[in-house]
Amino acid sequence: VQLQASGGGLVQAGGSLRLSCAASGLTFSAYRMAWFRQAAGKEREIVAFINRAGGTYYADSAKGRFTISRDNAKNTVYLQMNSLISEDTADYYCAATRVDRSSNMEYWGKGTQVTVSS
């Protein structure tokens, strides 16, 4: 199983980025997908989940600004991030689990770095 995240970069505060995570080696539609992030010196935290049927969950920090979506035909999950703030600076990771409503992820991708300049 491989989860390949991309789309990170340097953006000014108030700007937008769209992260992508391409999955391979698994039946993508059968997995709950998630984005996590980890800022320097902090613990990893959940950003958003999207269930197999498309239901979503967002951390409070992401509500109203971020949108998680999936394209099962492309085996890809996305994270659209708008109105970025400096506190969003972190490495962002995608992850997968076969269990809906679970936060115990089975597979993790390598991170993509997001830096928001103020």
Short mmCIF file of C-alpha atoms in Angstrom, two decimals:
data_model
loop_
_atom_site.label_atom_id
_atom_site.label_comp_id
_atom_site.label_asym_id
_atom_site.label_seq_id
_atom_site.Cartn_x
_atom_site.Cartn_y
_atom_site.Cartn_z
CA VAL A 1 0.00 0.00 0.00
CA GLN A 2 1.23 3.45 -0.90
CA LEU A 3 -0.24 6.81 -0.07
CA GLN A 4 1.48 9.64 -1.91
CA ALA A 5 0.66 13.13 -0.72
CA SER A 6 1.41 16.20 -2.78
CA GLY A 7 0.41 19.83 -3.15
CA GLY A 8 2.14 21.39 -0.19
CA GLY A 9 4.16 24.55 -0.44
CA LEU A 10 4.62 28.10 0.72
CA VAL A 11 1.59 30.34 0.72
CA GLN A 12 0.72 33.71 2.21
CA ALA A 13 -1.80 34.01 4.97
CA GLY A 14 -5.28 34.17 3.52
CA GLY A 15 -4.30 32.05 0.55
CA SER A 16 -5.32 28.58 -0.51
CA LEU A 17 -3.76 25.23 -1.26
CA ARG A 18 -5.15 21.91 -2.40
CA LEU A 19 -3.46 18.78 -1.16
CA SER A 20 -3.85 15.49 -2.98
CA CYS A 21 -3.16 11.96 -1.83
CA ALA A 22 -2.99 9.22 -4.42
CA ALA A 23 -3.51 5.71 -3.08
CA SER A 24 -2.35 2.45 -4.57
CA GLY A 25 -2.27 -1.16 -3.50
CA LEU A 26 -5.64 -1.08 -1.79
CA THR A 27 -9.32 -1.02 -2.70
CA PHE A 28 -9.62 2.72 -2.22
CA SER A 29 -13.41 2.86 -2.06
CA ALA A 30 -13.37 0.47 0.90
CA TYR A 31 -11.29 2.79 3.05
CA ARG A 32 -12.02 5.71 5.29
CA MET A 33 -9.48 8.37 4.45
CA ALA A 34 -8.07 11.14 6.59
CA TRP A 35 -5.72 14.06 6.70
CA PHE A 36 -3.60 14.65 9.77
CA ARG A 37 -1.00 17.30 10.42
CA GLN A 38 1.96 17.78 12.69
CA ALA A 39 3.52 21.12 13.41
CA ALA A 40 7.08 21.46 14.68
CA GLY A 41 7.27 20.59 18.35
CA LYS A 42 3.63 19.51 18.51
CA GLU A 43 1.78 16.23 18.44
CA ARG A 44 0.08 14.97 15.33
CA GLU A 45 -3.57 15.99 15.11
CA ILE A 46 -6.52 15.12 12.98
CA VAL A 47 -7.62 17.61 10.34
CA ALA A 48 -10.46 15.78 8.60
CA PHE A 49 -11.95 12.39 7.81
CA ILE A 50 -14.02 11.23 4.88
CA ASN A 51 -15.88 7.97 5.20
CA ARG A 52 -16.42 5.36 2.52
CA ALA A 53 -19.85 6.75 1.72
CA GLY A 54 -18.61 10.32 1.68
CA GLY A 55 -19.56 11.52 5.14
CA THR A 56 -17.07 13.94 6.59
CA TYR A 57 -15.69 15.08 9.94
CA TYR A 58 -13.58 18.14 10.60
CA ALA A 59 -11.48 19.26 13.50
CA ASP A 60 -12.65 22.58 14.90
CA SER A 61 -9.55 24.25 13.48
CA ALA A 62 -10.56 23.15 9.97
CA LYS A 63 -14.30 23.79 10.02
CA GLY A 64 -15.43 26.39 7.54
CA ARG A 65 -12.02 26.68 5.91
CA PHE A 66 -11.01 23.19 4.77
CA THR A 67 -12.88 20.68 2.62
CA ILE A 68 -12.01 17.02 2.32
CA SER A 69 -13.21 15.11 -0.72
CA ARG A 70 -12.49 11.90 -2.54
CA ASP A 71 -12.53 10.62 -6.09
CA ASN A 72 -12.83 6.86 -5.99
CA ALA A 73 -12.27 6.60 -9.74
CA LYS A 74 -8.88 8.22 -9.28
CA ASN A 75 -8.05 6.60 -5.93
CA THR A 76 -7.38 10.06 -4.59
CA VAL A 77 -8.38 12.07 -1.55
CA TYR A 78 -8.12 15.85 -1.50
CA LEU A 79 -7.89 18.57 1.10
CA GLN A 80 -8.88 22.02 -0.10
CA MET A 81 -7.52 24.57 2.36
CA ASN A 82 -8.74 28.15 2.20
CA SER A 83 -8.15 31.22 4.36
CA LEU A 84 -4.88 29.76 5.56
CA ILE A 85 -3.31 31.13 8.72
CA SER A 86 0.16 30.74 10.18
CA GLU A 87 -1.14 28.15 12.63
CA ASP A 88 -1.84 25.86 9.66
CA THR A 89 1.90 25.52 9.06
CA ALA A 90 2.69 21.82 9.44
CA ASP A 91 3.50 18.60 7.68
CA TYR A 92 0.27 17.12 6.36
CA TYR A 93 -0.23 13.36 6.15
CA CYS A 94 -2.92 11.27 4.55
CA ALA A 95 -3.98 8.00 6.11
CA ALA A 96 -6.40 5.14 5.51
CA THR A 97 -8.42 2.67 7.54
CA ARG A 98 -11.00 0.06 6.61
CA VAL A 99 -13.11 0.93 9.63
CA ASP A 100 -15.53 3.81 9.37
CA ARG A 101 -15.74 5.90 12.55
CA SER A 102 -12.24 4.76 13.52
CA SER A 103 -9.30 7.05 14.07
CA ASN A 104 -6.86 4.14 14.26
CA MET A 105 -5.36 4.41 10.82
CA GLU A 106 -3.83 1.39 9.13
CA TYR A 107 -1.75 3.06 6.48
CA TRP A 108 0.10 6.35 6.39
CA GLY A 109 1.69 8.33 3.64
CA LYS A 110 4.73 10.55 3.84
CA GLY A 111 3.96 14.13 4.66
CA THR A 112 3.73 17.14 2.45
CA GLN A 113 4.89 20.38 3.99
CA VAL A 114 2.65 23.42 4.19
CA THR A 115 4.12 26.75 5.24
CA VAL A 116 1.90 29.78 5.70
CA SER A 117 3.70 33.08 5.88
CA SER A 118 2.12 35.96 7.76
#
